[in-house]
């Protein structure tokens, strides 16, 4: 399914910012700063495609997913769903739209109510939206169970009777109940065992074809994302650093962060591992409350240059068809004129005052 | 020279549904200065095995068999004796660095407590020096010695945890999913640290993980666990290039890595250890299952490629009853029974 750039986007995110306030003081409750979880992110998701969103934990990828569903209110920016600006909609106006956008969660053990039968879990969205009466309801639940590959009588059982993979199928049936167009899948396979992850990925792909679904697939695992995505967006510290068609990203990563990330994924083959070179990044992820100025990656970038990196915010630029990168030096890296350097760990800025040389304990 | 050797080790948990055979007859050796990877899916008993070595089994667990460390059988050790062993002899690195440090204690106090508990003769100055050395080895600067755990990131906390384990200079280190809660970039850092450790000190490392990629990266030898048993054990290179047990080869095919071109999975789900399948525990999911696999427990043999393997495909021929090699007739596993 290649819909790169074709047709109108189903979801457009424009200059999205989601800040979480940091408050201090009990009585005064002063606003002392913001966690800039998502800081000026723009991208489109086209109809029928799967956009993968990858990044380390804390980079803001889940926040983006939740903001699109309006589970968080955007601080700034616009979210357009099927041509309609939904950023400012009231909850009552959102309701009919919620039918069309659903979510699949990471933890199949925590996302299903243990006291509700599977039938009730799957039927609840239908009841809430008044879409099915009693008789129809159980018929529809059976249908849905069959669609996700569970026995139709599973409806009368409870979540604890199912394995992790089966529970993830129940979660999927629940999100399909309302016939959505768009599904945000937040790490849907990372809690599953290796031997069954592919089952769920295959199922997601089959359902996409059958029901004309559009996915935003959020994950930290680059290998998993590769197998399901048409295009991939890479996030670092609240911003998107690269968007590219999936294969292109793996063959030709251009942003230094993507390059490092890809080099760090272990490959289950000792022969390959012995030869593989990992680019180790210096230091740790900076705090999103106080991100580095200019290019946010410059504190850890192995390709850092003396000019621009520390003074100018890099914009997302188009390098080839559908491949955009936010790096001043992407052309040089692409041409192989820049090589990664070893870097000493830069002392990261501590949130609090740095302590002096510790006194003897 | 082996640091630790297990012979026919069993750990069962008593539950209302009958015994759960988390570890069921395992034999294993770990040599000085070596990294042994122990891989398996969740619920296969790999963490139970790790905990039994440290005497950290929950109440209700019954341990049997032999677990030799330095001439002592750990299965017979009292909790008091274990306390002397844990730390200076056998160290543990936990899975979740975020929850293992006391949020109310400074990093310096963690070290002080650890060292005072095991080496009471140390002076304050020695404690400080040893702690800073250990932290320095993990790339944590002395300026942060007096800070609290919340001031550090996940990767740094895991490095602090490792320093806290290494400060006692253990001979055997058990790392239970040390990088699972961490991102790939931090994971790479931690694996490099664990690799360096091997080179510098003669510490043996038992690396428990579900991630075969990590094993390929950092282990010389690997043991694959399935449903409480070690189904295959051998040199990592051999196990990865010529897996002998069908579970290993199917698992290797199932991994979604950057090199995979097609998706593959093992039908069904890992078994319930309170009620495991008869005979070979993998036979309901095994593509090569034979009649004998449902009738007789497999016997451990050496595969032609050198690894120990628990599978009838490798014999011994004389134990297989006539007709035992006929393929197992069964209805295809319905999608419904898949995980």
mmCIF file of N, CA and C in Angstrom, chain A residues 55-57 149-151 163 165-166 169 193-202 205 220-224 226-227 250 257 260-262 264-274 276 278-284 300 348 350 352-361, chain B residues 41-42 108-109 112 124-125 128 132 142-147 150-151 153 155-156 159 183-189 192 210-214 216-217 236-237 240 251-252 254-270 285 335-339:
data_model
loop_
_atom_site.group_PDB
_atom_site.id
_atom_site.type_symbol
_atom_site.label_atom_id
_atom_site.label_comp_id
_atom_site.label_asym_id
_atom_site.label_seq_id
_atom_site.Cartn_x
_atom_site.Cartn_y
_atom_site.Cartn_z
ATOM 1 N N UNK A 55 10.713 6.669 18.458
ATOM 2 C CA UNK A 55 11.558 7.527 19.277
ATOM 3 C C UNK A 55 11.761 6.860 20.617
ATOM 4 N N UNK A 56 12.683 7.402 21.404
ATOM 5 C CA UNK A 56 12.945 6.833 22.724
ATOM 6 C C UNK A 56 11.820 7.204 23.675
ATOM 7 N N UNK A 57 11.787 6.547 24.826
ATOM 8 C CA UNK A 57 10.739 6.913 25.773
ATOM 9 C C UNK A 57 10.983 8.348 26.229
ATOM 10 N N UNK A 149 -10.138 -13.261 15.087
ATOM 11 C CA UNK A 149 -9.615 -14.611 15.239
ATOM 12 C C UNK A 149 -9.809 -15.219 16.604
ATOM 13 N N UNK A 150 -10.875 -14.832 17.301
ATOM 14 C CA UNK A 150 -11.190 -15.468 18.582
ATOM 15 C C UNK A 150 -12.476 -16.275 18.402
ATOM 16 N N UNK A 151 -12.662 -17.327 19.206
ATOM 17 C CA UNK A 151 -13.906 -18.098 19.075
ATOM 18 C C UNK A 151 -15.095 -17.234 19.473
ATOM 19 N N UNK A 163 -4.554 -15.316 27.052
ATOM 20 C CA UNK A 163 -3.130 -14.985 27.062
ATOM 21 C C UNK A 163 -2.932 -13.561 26.556
ATOM 22 N N UNK A 165 -1.497 -12.305 23.910
ATOM 23 C CA UNK A 165 -1.823 -12.077 22.512
ATOM 24 C C UNK A 165 -3.328 -12.069 22.282
ATOM 25 N N UNK A 166 -4.024 -12.969 22.977
ATOM 26 C CA UNK A 166 -5.484 -13.018 22.835
ATOM 27 C C UNK A 166 -6.119 -11.755 23.390
ATOM 28 N N UNK A 169 -5.971 -9.088 21.015
ATOM 29 C CA UNK A 169 -7.028 -9.253 20.007
ATOM 30 C C UNK A 169 -8.369 -8.704 20.516
ATOM 31 N N UNK A 193 5.164 -11.578 23.715
ATOM 32 C CA UNK A 193 6.328 -12.426 23.525
ATOM 33 C C UNK A 193 6.767 -12.425 22.073
ATOM 34 N N UNK A 194 8.076 -12.607 21.905
ATOM 35 C CA UNK A 194 8.660 -12.606 20.570
ATOM 36 C C UNK A 194 7.939 -13.561 19.619
ATOM 37 N N UNK A 195 7.601 -14.757 20.126
ATOM 38 C CA UNK A 195 7.078 -15.773 19.209
ATOM 39 C C UNK A 195 5.679 -15.451 18.712
ATOM 40 N N UNK A 196 5.007 -14.467 19.297
ATOM 41 C CA UNK A 196 3.644 -14.182 18.834
ATOM 42 C C UNK A 196 3.448 -12.752 18.325
ATOM 43 N N UNK A 197 4.504 -11.930 18.404
ATOM 44 C CA UNK A 197 4.364 -10.544 17.930
ATOM 45 C C UNK A 197 3.881 -10.488 16.487
ATOM 46 N N UNK A 198 4.438 -11.370 15.660
ATOM 47 C CA UNK A 198 4.104 -11.341 14.240
ATOM 48 C C UNK A 198 2.629 -11.653 14.003
ATOM 49 N N UNK A 199 2.027 -12.460 14.883
ATOM 50 C CA UNK A 199 0.593 -12.751 14.752
ATOM 51 C C UNK A 199 -0.217 -11.458 14.762
ATOM 52 N N UNK A 200 0.091 -10.603 15.737
ATOM 53 C CA UNK A 200 -0.677 -9.369 15.892
ATOM 54 C C UNK A 200 -0.379 -8.403 14.749
ATOM 55 N N UNK A 201 0.885 -8.357 14.328
ATOM 56 C CA UNK A 201 1.202 -7.477 13.204
ATOM 57 C C UNK A 201 0.473 -7.926 11.940
ATOM 58 N N UNK A 202 0.485 -9.249 11.699
ATOM 59 C CA UNK A 202 -0.255 -9.766 10.538
ATOM 60 C C UNK A 202 -1.727 -9.410 10.627
ATOM 61 N N UNK A 205 -2.383 -5.862 9.818
ATOM 62 C CA UNK A 205 -2.290 -5.615 8.382
ATOM 63 C C UNK A 205 -3.519 -6.134 7.643
ATOM 64 N N UNK A 220 8.724 2.035 19.937
ATOM 65 C CA UNK A 220 10.133 2.382 20.106
ATOM 66 C C UNK A 220 11.008 1.401 19.340
ATOM 67 N N UNK A 221 10.408 0.307 18.883
ATOM 68 C CA UNK A 221 11.176 -0.748 18.245
ATOM 69 C C UNK A 221 11.222 -0.524 16.738
ATOM 70 N N UNK A 222 12.395 -0.131 16.266
ATOM 71 C CA UNK A 222 12.527 0.221 14.855
ATOM 72 C C UNK A 222 12.268 -0.955 13.933
ATOM 73 N N UNK A 223 12.586 -2.159 14.401
ATOM 74 C CA UNK A 223 12.414 -3.327 13.541
ATOM 75 C C UNK A 223 10.931 -3.610 13.327
ATOM 76 N N UNK A 224 10.149 -3.506 14.400
ATOM 77 C CA UNK A 224 8.716 -3.762 14.297
ATOM 78 C C UNK A 224 8.062 -2.721 13.396
ATOM 79 N N UNK A 226 9.280 -1.038 11.025
ATOM 80 C CA UNK A 226 9.627 -1.222 9.625
ATOM 81 C C UNK A 226 8.645 -2.147 8.917
ATOM 82 N N UNK A 227 8.192 -3.175 9.646
ATOM 83 C CA UNK A 227 7.378 -4.184 8.990
ATOM 84 C C UNK A 227 5.941 -3.786 8.757
ATOM 85 N N UNK A 250 15.483 3.102 6.267
ATOM 86 C CA UNK A 250 16.433 2.106 6.756
ATOM 87 C C UNK A 250 17.661 2.009 5.864
ATOM 88 N N UNK A 257 20.535 11.387 14.423
ATOM 89 C CA UNK A 257 19.852 10.640 15.475
ATOM 90 C C UNK A 257 19.312 9.320 14.935
ATOM 91 N N UNK A 260 22.155 6.900 14.499
ATOM 92 C CA UNK A 260 22.594 6.303 15.761
ATOM 93 C C UNK A 260 21.588 5.264 16.247
ATOM 94 N N UNK A 261 20.317 5.616 16.124
ATOM 95 C CA UNK A 261 19.254 4.723 16.596
ATOM 96 C C UNK A 261 19.308 3.397 15.834
ATOM 97 N N UNK A 262 19.455 3.477 14.527
ATOM 98 C CA UNK A 262 19.497 2.257 13.721
ATOM 99 C C UNK A 262 20.737 1.439 14.025
ATOM 100 N N UNK A 264 22.118 1.105 16.799
ATOM 101 C CA UNK A 264 22.087 0.545 18.152
ATOM 102 C C UNK A 264 21.183 -0.672 18.284
ATOM 103 N N UNK A 265 20.358 -0.934 17.261
ATOM 104 C CA UNK A 265 19.438 -2.065 17.385
ATOM 105 C C UNK A 265 20.225 -3.367 17.273
ATOM 106 N N UNK A 266 20.166 -4.216 18.300
ATOM 107 C CA UNK A 266 20.928 -5.467 18.210
ATOM 108 C C UNK A 266 20.319 -6.399 17.169
ATOM 109 N N UNK A 267 21.162 -7.118 16.474
ATOM 110 C CA UNK A 267 20.691 -8.040 15.453
ATOM 111 C C UNK A 267 20.980 -9.465 15.939
ATOM 112 N N UNK A 268 19.956 -10.327 15.924
ATOM 113 C CA UNK A 268 20.133 -11.659 16.512
ATOM 114 C C UNK A 268 20.985 -12.583 15.656
ATOM 115 N N UNK A 269 22.215 -12.236 15.445
ATOM 116 C CA UNK A 269 23.130 -13.089 14.712
ATOM 117 C C UNK A 269 24.551 -12.716 15.133
ATOM 118 N N UNK A 270 25.228 -13.606 15.863
ATOM 119 C CA UNK A 270 26.545 -13.251 16.389
ATOM 120 C C UNK A 270 27.543 -12.890 15.295
ATOM 121 N N UNK A 271 27.411 -13.482 14.114
ATOM 122 C CA UNK A 271 28.336 -13.168 13.020
ATOM 123 C C UNK A 271 28.203 -11.706 12.627
ATOM 124 N N UNK A 272 26.956 -11.275 12.483
ATOM 125 C CA UNK A 272 26.713 -9.886 12.111
ATOM 126 C C UNK A 272 27.138 -8.975 13.261
ATOM 127 N N UNK A 273 26.796 -9.403 14.471
ATOM 128 C CA UNK A 273 27.079 -8.581 15.644
ATOM 129 C C UNK A 273 28.572 -8.298 15.783
ATOM 130 N N UNK A 274 29.394 -9.302 15.469
ATOM 131 C CA UNK A 274 30.831 -9.138 15.634
ATOM 132 C C UNK A 274 31.363 -8.017 14.745
ATOM 133 N N UNK A 276 29.308 -5.509 13.406
ATOM 134 C CA UNK A 276 28.493 -4.313 13.458
ATOM 135 C C UNK A 276 29.136 -3.226 14.317
ATOM 136 N N UNK A 278 28.380 0.044 16.512
ATOM 137 C CA UNK A 278 27.334 0.835 17.133
ATOM 138 C C UNK A 278 27.864 2.240 17.351
ATOM 139 N N UNK A 279 27.056 3.222 16.989
ATOM 140 C CA UNK A 279 27.416 4.593 17.332
ATOM 141 C C UNK A 279 26.855 4.849 18.720
ATOM 142 N N UNK A 280 27.731 4.991 19.689
ATOM 143 C CA UNK A 280 27.238 5.255 21.036
ATOM 144 C C UNK A 280 27.075 6.758 21.191
ATOM 145 N N UNK A 281 25.922 7.161 21.670
ATOM 146 C CA UNK A 281 25.703 8.579 21.865
ATOM 147 C C UNK A 281 26.218 8.988 23.223
ATOM 148 N N UNK A 282 26.828 10.164 23.265
ATOM 149 C CA UNK A 282 27.331 10.664 24.539
ATOM 150 C C UNK A 282 26.167 11.178 25.369
ATOM 151 N N UNK A 283 26.252 11.000 26.663
ATOM 152 C CA UNK A 283 25.291 11.607 27.575
ATOM 153 C C UNK A 283 23.911 11.001 27.510
ATOM 154 N N UNK A 284 22.984 11.675 28.154
ATOM 155 C CA UNK A 284 21.620 11.186 28.243
ATOM 156 C C UNK A 284 20.673 12.149 27.566
ATOM 157 N N UNK A 300 24.439 15.814 21.763
ATOM 158 C CA UNK A 300 24.866 14.414 21.689
ATOM 159 C C UNK A 300 25.273 13.997 20.284
ATOM 160 N N UNK A 348 25.568 17.024 31.333
ATOM 161 C CA UNK A 348 24.237 17.538 31.032
ATOM 162 C C UNK A 348 23.826 18.548 32.100
ATOM 163 N N UNK A 350 22.030 19.806 34.924
ATOM 164 C CA UNK A 350 21.138 19.231 35.926
ATOM 165 C C UNK A 350 19.945 20.141 36.156
ATOM 166 N N UNK A 352 18.598 20.820 38.944
ATOM 167 C CA UNK A 352 18.829 21.654 40.122
ATOM 168 C C UNK A 352 20.241 22.222 40.039
ATOM 169 N N UNK A 353 20.570 23.021 41.005
ATOM 170 C CA UNK A 353 21.910 23.580 41.049
ATOM 171 C C UNK A 353 22.938 22.458 41.125
ATOM 172 N N UNK A 354 24.023 22.563 40.368
ATOM 173 C CA UNK A 354 25.044 21.534 40.481
ATOM 174 C C UNK A 354 25.687 21.556 41.871
ATOM 175 N N UNK A 355 25.910 20.390 42.410
ATOM 176 C CA UNK A 355 26.533 20.324 43.722
ATOM 177 C C UNK A 355 28.026 20.571 43.580
ATOM 178 N N UNK A 356 28.631 21.142 44.581
ATOM 179 C CA UNK A 356 30.080 21.289 44.554
ATOM 180 C C UNK A 356 30.690 19.916 44.788
ATOM 181 N N UNK A 357 31.988 19.859 44.704
ATOM 182 C CA UNK A 357 32.715 18.634 45.036
ATOM 183 C C UNK A 357 32.176 18.143 46.369
ATOM 184 N N UNK A 358 31.727 16.896 46.415
ATOM 185 C CA UNK A 358 31.020 16.465 47.625
ATOM 186 C C UNK A 358 31.920 16.488 48.857
ATOM 187 N N UNK A 359 31.394 16.917 49.957
ATOM 188 C CA UNK A 359 32.164 16.873 51.194
ATOM 189 C C UNK A 359 32.360 15.413 51.592
ATOM 190 N N UNK A 360 33.429 15.118 52.318
ATOM 191 C CA UNK A 360 33.638 13.723 52.737
ATOM 192 C C UNK A 360 32.421 13.219 53.512
ATOM 193 N N UNK A 361 32.017 12.002 53.188
ATOM 194 C CA UNK A 361 30.799 11.477 53.803
ATOM 195 C C UNK A 361 31.077 11.053 55.248
ATOM 196 N N UNK B 41 10.841 -17.111 26.665
ATOM 197 C CA UNK B 41 9.708 -16.194 26.683
ATOM 198 C C UNK B 41 9.230 -15.965 28.104
ATOM 199 N N UNK B 42 8.305 -15.042 28.293
ATOM 200 C CA UNK B 42 7.839 -14.781 29.650
ATOM 201 C C UNK B 42 7.155 -16.028 30.193
ATOM 202 N N UNK B 108 25.047 8.447 47.735
ATOM 203 C CA UNK B 108 26.140 8.154 48.667
ATOM 204 C C UNK B 108 25.674 7.232 49.791
ATOM 205 N N UNK B 109 24.446 7.445 50.265
ATOM 206 C CA UNK B 109 23.933 6.604 51.353
ATOM 207 C C UNK B 109 23.679 5.168 50.905
ATOM 208 N N UNK B 112 27.044 3.630 51.087
ATOM 209 C CA UNK B 112 27.478 3.484 52.469
ATOM 210 C C UNK B 112 26.787 2.286 53.121
ATOM 211 N N UNK B 124 35.280 5.530 56.637
ATOM 212 C CA UNK B 124 34.453 6.387 55.789
ATOM 213 C C UNK B 124 35.189 6.795 54.526
ATOM 214 N N UNK B 125 36.487 7.095 54.708
ATOM 215 C CA UNK B 125 37.258 7.543 53.561
ATOM 216 C C UNK B 125 37.370 6.426 52.520
ATOM 217 N N UNK B 128 34.099 6.017 50.689
ATOM 218 C CA UNK B 128 33.953 7.074 49.698
ATOM 219 C C UNK B 128 34.778 6.794 48.458
ATOM 220 N N UNK B 132 33.232 6.035 44.751
ATOM 221 C CA UNK B 132 33.495 6.930 43.627
ATOM 222 C C UNK B 132 34.192 6.190 42.495
ATOM 223 N N UNK B 142 31.808 12.405 40.120
ATOM 224 C CA UNK B 142 31.752 12.523 41.580
ATOM 225 C C UNK B 142 30.836 13.656 42.035
ATOM 226 N N UNK B 143 30.625 14.648 41.166
ATOM 227 C CA UNK B 143 29.773 15.774 41.559
ATOM 228 C C UNK B 143 28.355 15.330 41.855
ATOM 229 N N UNK B 144 27.980 14.159 41.382
ATOM 230 C CA UNK B 144 26.589 13.744 41.550
ATOM 231 C C UNK B 144 26.419 12.723 42.675
ATOM 232 N N UNK B 145 27.512 12.520 43.430
ATOM 233 C CA UNK B 145 27.510 11.498 44.466
ATOM 234 C C UNK B 145 26.468 11.745 45.539
ATOM 235 N N UNK B 146 26.210 13.025 45.823
ATOM 236 C CA UNK B 146 25.305 13.337 46.927
ATOM 237 C C UNK B 146 23.883 13.590 46.444
ATOM 238 N N UNK B 147 23.588 13.291 45.195
ATOM 239 C CA UNK B 147 22.246 13.566 44.696
ATOM 240 C C UNK B 147 21.292 12.412 44.996
ATOM 241 N N UNK B 150 15.963 10.532 42.008
ATOM 242 C CA UNK B 150 15.084 11.153 41.008
ATOM 243 C C UNK B 150 15.819 12.140 40.125
ATOM 244 N N UNK B 151 17.031 12.509 40.505
ATOM 245 C CA UNK B 151 17.768 13.477 39.693
ATOM 246 C C UNK B 151 18.502 12.810 38.541
ATOM 247 N N UNK B 153 18.531 9.996 35.117
ATOM 248 C CA UNK B 153 17.678 9.371 34.100
ATOM 249 C C UNK B 153 17.687 7.856 34.282
ATOM 250 N N UNK B 155 18.723 5.405 32.348
ATOM 251 C CA UNK B 155 19.994 4.769 32.022
ATOM 252 C C UNK B 155 21.021 4.989 33.118
ATOM 253 N N UNK B 156 21.043 6.214 33.669
ATOM 254 C CA UNK B 156 22.000 6.508 34.735
ATOM 255 C C UNK B 156 21.667 5.710 35.987
ATOM 256 N N UNK B 159 22.972 2.384 35.612
ATOM 257 C CA UNK B 159 24.422 2.375 35.790
ATOM 258 C C UNK B 159 24.777 2.474 37.268
ATOM 259 N N UNK B 183 15.777 2.279 26.610
ATOM 260 C CA UNK B 183 15.743 2.465 25.165
ATOM 261 C C UNK B 183 16.984 1.887 24.497
ATOM 262 N N UNK B 184 16.888 1.664 23.191
ATOM 263 C CA UNK B 184 18.002 1.009 22.491
ATOM 264 C C UNK B 184 19.332 1.700 22.698
ATOM 265 N N UNK B 185 19.329 3.037 22.698
ATOM 266 C CA UNK B 185 20.609 3.732 22.810
ATOM 267 C C UNK B 185 21.223 3.521 24.179
ATOM 268 N N UNK B 186 20.388 3.556 25.219
ATOM 269 C CA UNK B 186 20.868 3.332 26.575
ATOM 270 C C UNK B 186 21.249 1.862 26.726
ATOM 271 N N UNK B 187 20.453 1.010 26.096
ATOM 272 C CA UNK B 187 20.731 -0.421 26.125
ATOM 273 C C UNK B 187 22.133 -0.701 25.588
ATOM 274 N N UNK B 188 22.470 -0.055 24.476
ATOM 275 C CA UNK B 188 23.789 -0.252 23.886
ATOM 276 C C UNK B 188 24.882 0.146 24.881
ATOM 277 N N UNK B 189 24.657 1.259 25.586
ATOM 278 C CA UNK B 189 25.607 1.719 26.606
ATOM 279 C C UNK B 189 25.803 0.663 27.691
ATOM 280 N N UNK B 192 27.635 -2.396 26.610
ATOM 281 C CA UNK B 192 29.070 -2.167 26.479
ATOM 282 C C UNK B 192 29.745 -2.224 27.850
ATOM 283 N N UNK B 210 14.912 -11.890 27.271
ATOM 284 C CA UNK B 210 14.045 -12.487 26.261
ATOM 285 C C UNK B 210 14.504 -12.045 24.880
ATOM 286 N N UNK B 211 15.517 -11.186 24.859
ATOM 287 C CA UNK B 211 15.931 -10.564 23.608
ATOM 288 C C UNK B 211 17.137 -11.276 23.012
ATOM 289 N N UNK B 212 16.912 -12.024 21.936
ATOM 290 C CA UNK B 212 18.002 -12.786 21.336
ATOM 291 C C UNK B 212 19.062 -11.887 20.709
ATOM 292 N N UNK B 213 18.666 -10.690 20.348
ATOM 293 C CA UNK B 213 19.635 -9.753 19.788
ATOM 294 C C UNK B 213 20.717 -9.417 20.798
ATOM 295 N N UNK B 214 20.311 -9.236 22.049
ATOM 296 C CA UNK B 214 21.266 -8.916 23.105
ATOM 297 C C UNK B 214 22.211 -10.086 23.333
ATOM 298 N N UNK B 216 23.106 -12.308 21.142
ATOM 299 C CA UNK B 216 24.042 -12.367 20.019
ATOM 300 C C UNK B 216 25.151 -11.351 20.202
ATOM 301 N N UNK B 217 24.789 -10.221 20.816
ATOM 302 C CA UNK B 217 25.761 -9.150 20.946
ATOM 303 C C UNK B 217 26.767 -9.432 22.049
ATOM 304 N N UNK B 236 27.200 -19.612 21.406
ATOM 305 C CA UNK B 236 26.203 -18.707 20.837
ATOM 306 C C UNK B 236 26.236 -18.757 19.305
ATOM 307 N N UNK B 237 27.433 -18.740 18.743
ATOM 308 C CA UNK B 237 27.524 -18.727 17.272
ATOM 309 C C UNK B 237 26.852 -19.939 16.654
ATOM 310 N N UNK B 240 22.959 -19.875 17.076
ATOM 311 C CA UNK B 240 22.301 -18.938 16.169
ATOM 312 C C UNK B 240 22.400 -19.381 14.712
ATOM 313 N N UNK B 251 11.957 -19.738 17.131
ATOM 314 C CA UNK B 251 12.070 -18.470 17.857
ATOM 315 C C UNK B 251 12.942 -17.494 17.071
ATOM 316 N N UNK B 252 14.040 -18.011 16.544
ATOM 317 C CA UNK B 252 14.935 -17.161 15.759
ATOM 318 C C UNK B 252 14.210 -16.615 14.528
ATOM 319 N N UNK B 254 11.089 -16.015 14.395
ATOM 320 C CA UNK B 254 10.008 -15.122 14.812
ATOM 321 C C UNK B 254 10.477 -13.717 15.166
ATOM 322 N N UNK B 255 11.771 -13.576 15.441
ATOM 323 C CA UNK B 255 12.230 -12.264 15.871
ATOM 324 C C UNK B 255 12.052 -11.268 14.744
ATOM 325 N N UNK B 256 11.495 -10.139 15.091
ATOM 326 C CA UNK B 256 11.372 -9.093 14.095
ATOM 327 C C UNK B 256 12.593 -8.212 14.244
ATOM 328 N N UNK B 257 13.546 -8.357 13.366
ATOM 329 C CA UNK B 257 14.740 -7.527 13.469
ATOM 330 C C UNK B 257 14.887 -6.728 12.188
ATOM 331 N N UNK B 258 15.906 -5.909 12.144
ATOM 332 C CA UNK B 258 16.102 -5.094 10.947
ATOM 333 C C UNK B 258 16.441 -5.959 9.743
ATOM 334 N N UNK B 259 16.880 -7.211 10.004
ATOM 335 C CA UNK B 259 17.265 -8.063 8.895
ATOM 336 C C UNK B 259 16.118 -8.933 8.383
ATOM 337 N N UNK B 260 15.021 -9.036 9.137
ATOM 338 C CA UNK B 260 13.958 -9.936 8.697
ATOM 339 C C UNK B 260 13.264 -9.404 7.464
ATOM 340 N N UNK B 261 12.915 -10.341 6.593
ATOM 341 C CA UNK B 261 12.202 -9.930 5.388
ATOM 342 C C UNK B 261 10.764 -10.418 5.424
ATOM 343 N N UNK B 262 10.494 -11.525 6.134
ATOM 344 C CA UNK B 262 9.111 -11.977 6.218
ATOM 345 C C UNK B 262 8.764 -12.212 7.678
ATOM 346 N N UNK B 263 7.486 -12.057 7.979
ATOM 347 C CA UNK B 263 7.059 -12.239 9.351
ATOM 348 C C UNK B 263 6.713 -13.700 9.601
ATOM 349 N N UNK B 264 7.133 -14.188 10.752
ATOM 350 C CA UNK B 264 6.877 -15.569 11.094
ATOM 351 C C UNK B 264 6.506 -15.617 12.568
ATOM 352 N N UNK B 265 5.636 -16.544 12.932
ATOM 353 C CA UNK B 265 5.362 -16.707 14.345
ATOM 354 C C UNK B 265 5.166 -18.174 14.672
ATOM 355 N N UNK B 266 5.262 -18.485 15.978
ATOM 356 C CA UNK B 266 5.013 -19.855 16.412
ATOM 357 C C UNK B 266 3.544 -19.935 16.777
ATOM 358 N N UNK B 267 2.790 -20.867 16.172
ATOM 359 C CA UNK B 267 1.362 -20.945 16.509
ATOM 360 C C UNK B 267 1.187 -21.318 17.981
ATOM 361 N N UNK B 268 0.032 -20.994 18.513
ATOM 362 C CA UNK B 268 -0.223 -21.319 19.913
ATOM 363 C C UNK B 268 0.479 -20.349 20.840
ATOM 364 N N UNK B 269 0.445 -20.654 22.137
ATOM 365 C CA UNK B 269 1.067 -19.791 23.132
ATOM 366 C C UNK B 269 1.903 -20.650 24.066
ATOM 367 N N UNK B 270 2.859 -20.040 24.797
ATOM 368 C CA UNK B 270 3.640 -20.839 25.741
ATOM 369 C C UNK B 270 2.727 -21.543 26.740
ATOM 370 N N UNK B 285 3.310 -27.110 19.635
ATOM 371 C CA UNK B 285 3.610 -25.978 18.748
ATOM 372 C C UNK B 285 4.682 -26.332 17.729
ATOM 373 N N UNK B 335 -6.966 -20.785 14.326
ATOM 374 C CA UNK B 335 -6.545 -19.418 14.655
ATOM 375 C C UNK B 335 -6.994 -19.083 16.065
ATOM 376 N N UNK B 336 -8.155 -19.616 16.409
ATOM 377 C CA UNK B 336 -8.732 -19.304 17.705
ATOM 378 C C UNK B 336 -7.823 -19.716 18.850
ATOM 379 N N UNK B 337 -7.027 -20.747 18.625
ATOM 380 C CA UNK B 337 -6.174 -21.194 19.710
ATOM 381 C C UNK B 337 -4.860 -20.449 19.727
ATOM 382 N N UNK B 338 -4.659 -19.617 18.741
ATOM 383 C CA UNK B 338 -3.427 -18.852 18.729
ATOM 384 C C UNK B 338 -3.478 -17.827 19.832
ATOM 385 N N UNK B 339 -2.316 -17.342 20.137
ATOM 386 C CA UNK B 339 -2.245 -16.422 21.266
ATOM 387 C C UNK B 339 -3.058 -15.178 21.003
#
